Every structure is written in structure tokens, then in C-alpha cells.
Tab-separated table of C-alpha atoms in Angstrom:
chain	number	residue	atom	x	y	z
A	1	UNK	CA	120.455	97.670	138.312
A	2	UNK	CA	123.567	96.808	136.199
A	3	UNK	CA	122.050	93.375	135.493
A	4	UNK	CA	118.875	94.994	134.226
A	5	UNK	CA	120.694	97.312	131.894
A	6	UNK	CA	122.906	94.509	130.590
A	7	UNK	CA	119.781	92.366	130.009
A	8	UNK	CA	118.073	95.178	128.092
A	9	UNK	CA	121.146	95.658	125.890
A	10	UNK	CA	121.361	91.942	125.148
A	11	UNK	CA	117.647	91.723	124.337
A	12	UNK	CA	117.882	94.793	122.101
A	13	UNK	CA	120.900	93.307	120.244
A	14	UNK	CA	119.004	90.003	119.725
A	15	UNK	CA	115.929	91.856	118.394
A	16	UNK	CA	118.069	93.947	116.091
A	17	UNK	CA	119.895	90.879	114.771
A	18	UNK	CA	116.621	89.072	114.111
A	19	UNK	CA	114.848	92.073	112.625
A	20	UNK	CA	117.636	93.063	110.217
A	21	UNK	CA	117.948	90.655	107.305
A	22	UNK	CA	121.355	89.194	106.606
A	23	UNK	CA	121.379	91.056	103.222
A	24	UNK	CA	120.902	94.447	104.798
A	25	UNK	CA	124.543	95.479	105.274
A	26	UNK	CA	124.748	99.297	105.481
A	27	UNK	CA	126.282	100.848	102.383
A	28	UNK	CA	126.755	97.612	100.401
A	29	UNK	CA	124.586	96.504	97.473
A	30	UNK	CA	123.234	93.040	98.245
A	31	UNK	CA	121.086	90.702	96.212
A	32	UNK	CA	117.475	90.469	97.294
A	33	UNK	CA	117.045	86.853	98.457
A	34	UNK	CA	113.300	86.546	97.984
A	35	UNK	CA	112.426	88.416	94.820
A	36	UNK	CA	108.828	87.163	95.107
A	37	UNK	CA	108.362	88.890	98.442
A	38	UNK	CA	105.115	90.965	98.156
A	39	UNK	CA	107.004	94.099	99.312
A	40	UNK	CA	109.526	93.760	96.421
A	41	UNK	CA	106.808	93.012	93.922
A	42	UNK	CA	104.889	96.019	95.247
A	43	UNK	CA	107.937	98.249	94.795
A	44	UNK	CA	108.176	97.144	91.164
A	45	UNK	CA	104.459	97.720	90.613
A	46	UNK	CA	104.697	101.180	92.182
A	47	UNK	CA	107.778	102.071	90.056
A	48	UNK	CA	105.962	101.214	86.829
A	49	UNK	CA	102.855	103.197	87.887
A	50	UNK	CA	105.041	106.156	88.944
A	51	UNK	CA	106.885	106.120	85.665
A	52	UNK	CA	103.625	106.089	83.720
A	53	UNK	CA	102.393	108.985	85.879
A	54	UNK	CA	105.570	111.057	85.283
A	55	UNK	CA	106.368	110.142	81.677
A	56	UNK	CA	103.128	109.017	80.201
A	57	UNK	CA	102.933	105.978	77.995
A	58	UNK	CA	101.186	102.691	78.558
A	59	UNK	CA	103.136	100.102	80.568
A	60	UNK	CA	101.518	97.401	82.609
A	61	UNK	CA	103.561	95.740	85.397
A	62	UNK	CA	104.153	91.981	85.150
A	63	UNK	CA	106.790	91.212	87.809
A	64	UNK	CA	110.139	91.986	89.389
A	65	UNK	CA	112.724	89.467	88.150
A	66	UNK	CA	115.918	90.625	89.789
A	67	UNK	CA	117.017	93.076	92.424
A	68	UNK	CA	119.553	94.450	94.824
A	69	UNK	CA	119.167	96.596	97.949
A	70	UNK	CA	121.418	99.082	99.706
A	71	UNK	CA	120.860	100.332	103.228
A	72	UNK	CA	121.498	104.066	103.580
A	73	UNK	CA	119.315	106.493	105.501
A	74	UNK	CA	116.558	104.415	104.045
A	75	UNK	CA	116.769	101.834	101.230
A	76	UNK	CA	117.936	102.123	97.664
A	77	UNK	CA	116.540	99.375	95.376
A	78	UNK	CA	117.821	98.446	91.955
A	79	UNK	CA	115.273	96.254	90.266
A	80	UNK	CA	114.742	94.651	86.874
A	81	UNK	CA	110.994	94.617	86.108
A	82	UNK	CA	109.100	93.096	83.333
A	83	UNK	CA	106.131	95.100	81.921
A	84	UNK	CA	103.921	95.007	78.859
A	85	UNK	CA	104.345	98.002	76.582
A	86	UNK	CA	101.554	99.733	74.719
A	87	UNK	CA	101.816	97.194	71.867
A	88	UNK	CA	101.385	94.298	74.312
A	89	UNK	CA	105.090	93.265	74.064
A	90	UNK	CA	106.881	92.196	77.195
A	91	UNK	CA	109.963	94.362	77.878
A	92	UNK	CA	112.470	94.573	80.777
A	93	UNK	CA	113.308	97.793	82.562
A	94	UNK	CA	116.025	98.845	85.027
A	95	UNK	CA	114.467	100.688	87.896
A	96	UNK	CA	115.961	102.513	90.866
A	97	UNK	CA	113.795	103.420	93.846
A	98	UNK	CA	114.610	105.123	97.115
A	99	UNK	CA	112.474	104.408	100.111
A	100	UNK	CA	112.818	106.533	103.284
A	101	UNK	CA	113.193	104.564	106.475
A	102	UNK	CA	111.189	106.906	108.674
A	103	UNK	CA	108.064	107.501	106.661
A	104	UNK	CA	108.297	104.881	103.876
A	105	UNK	CA	107.978	107.558	101.197
A	106	UNK	CA	109.290	106.476	97.836
A	107	UNK	CA	111.093	108.325	95.057
A	108	UNK	CA	111.638	106.974	91.563
A	109	UNK	CA	115.297	107.703	90.787
A	110	UNK	CA	115.536	106.132	87.362
A	111	UNK	CA	113.587	104.025	84.915
A	112	UNK	CA	115.101	102.791	81.657
A	113	UNK	CA	114.784	99.875	79.253
A	114	UNK	CA	117.298	97.117	79.675
A	115	UNK	CA	119.773	97.312	76.845
A	116	UNK	CA	119.500	94.349	74.490
A	117	UNK	CA	122.646	92.307	74.140
A	118	UNK	CA	124.316	92.611	70.721
């Protein structure tokens, strides 16, 4: 019986270690390794659409170019996305999105243009 319990614990630990990416350290902001991951690009696309829905305007998502993630009771994402504005000009935006772990619901925390360097 003890051997079975120990085996279950070891297997669970291995599954957890494999399932959790190395960048998912609870509480710490970590760079997103594969910015081209469809999930990350989807988050950026969703953030632009949600911003347009909330604030109006005409932005069209191009791609996520940079990002970090923080594990909390879900996931906080800080992304830099490129989008076309209403005039057809490409602009960069800083976006923060929270995604709940349990139900995958998303909340747009912030959406702002990246400040141009002087």
C-alpha cells in the first residue's frame, strides 16, 4: 500500500513538472519563450478586439511581438502588440490581460499606446 501511494506521488510530481513550463514560476514575471505560440497570439488578438469593443475605434490586430507572464490564481500577461490604427498606420500597444485558471475567462486590465522614445 505504501509503495502504491509513493508511486502515485512520484508520477503526479513528474506530470506536474512536465505540464508546468519552466517560465511559469508563481509570482514572478517571466519572459514568454515562444511569442509565436497560437495561444499568445490569440490573447493579443482578443485584447485588441476587447479594447475596440470597450473603447470604440478601429484597430486591427497584426501580432504580439513581446510578452511576459505571471502565475497567480490564474495568469497575468503583459504583451506588446502591433495593430493597424484607423488610418492604416502600424502602432504598438502595451496590453495587460488576466486569464483565470479555472474557467479561462479573460479580463482586459489595460491597453495603452507604447510611448515613443524621445
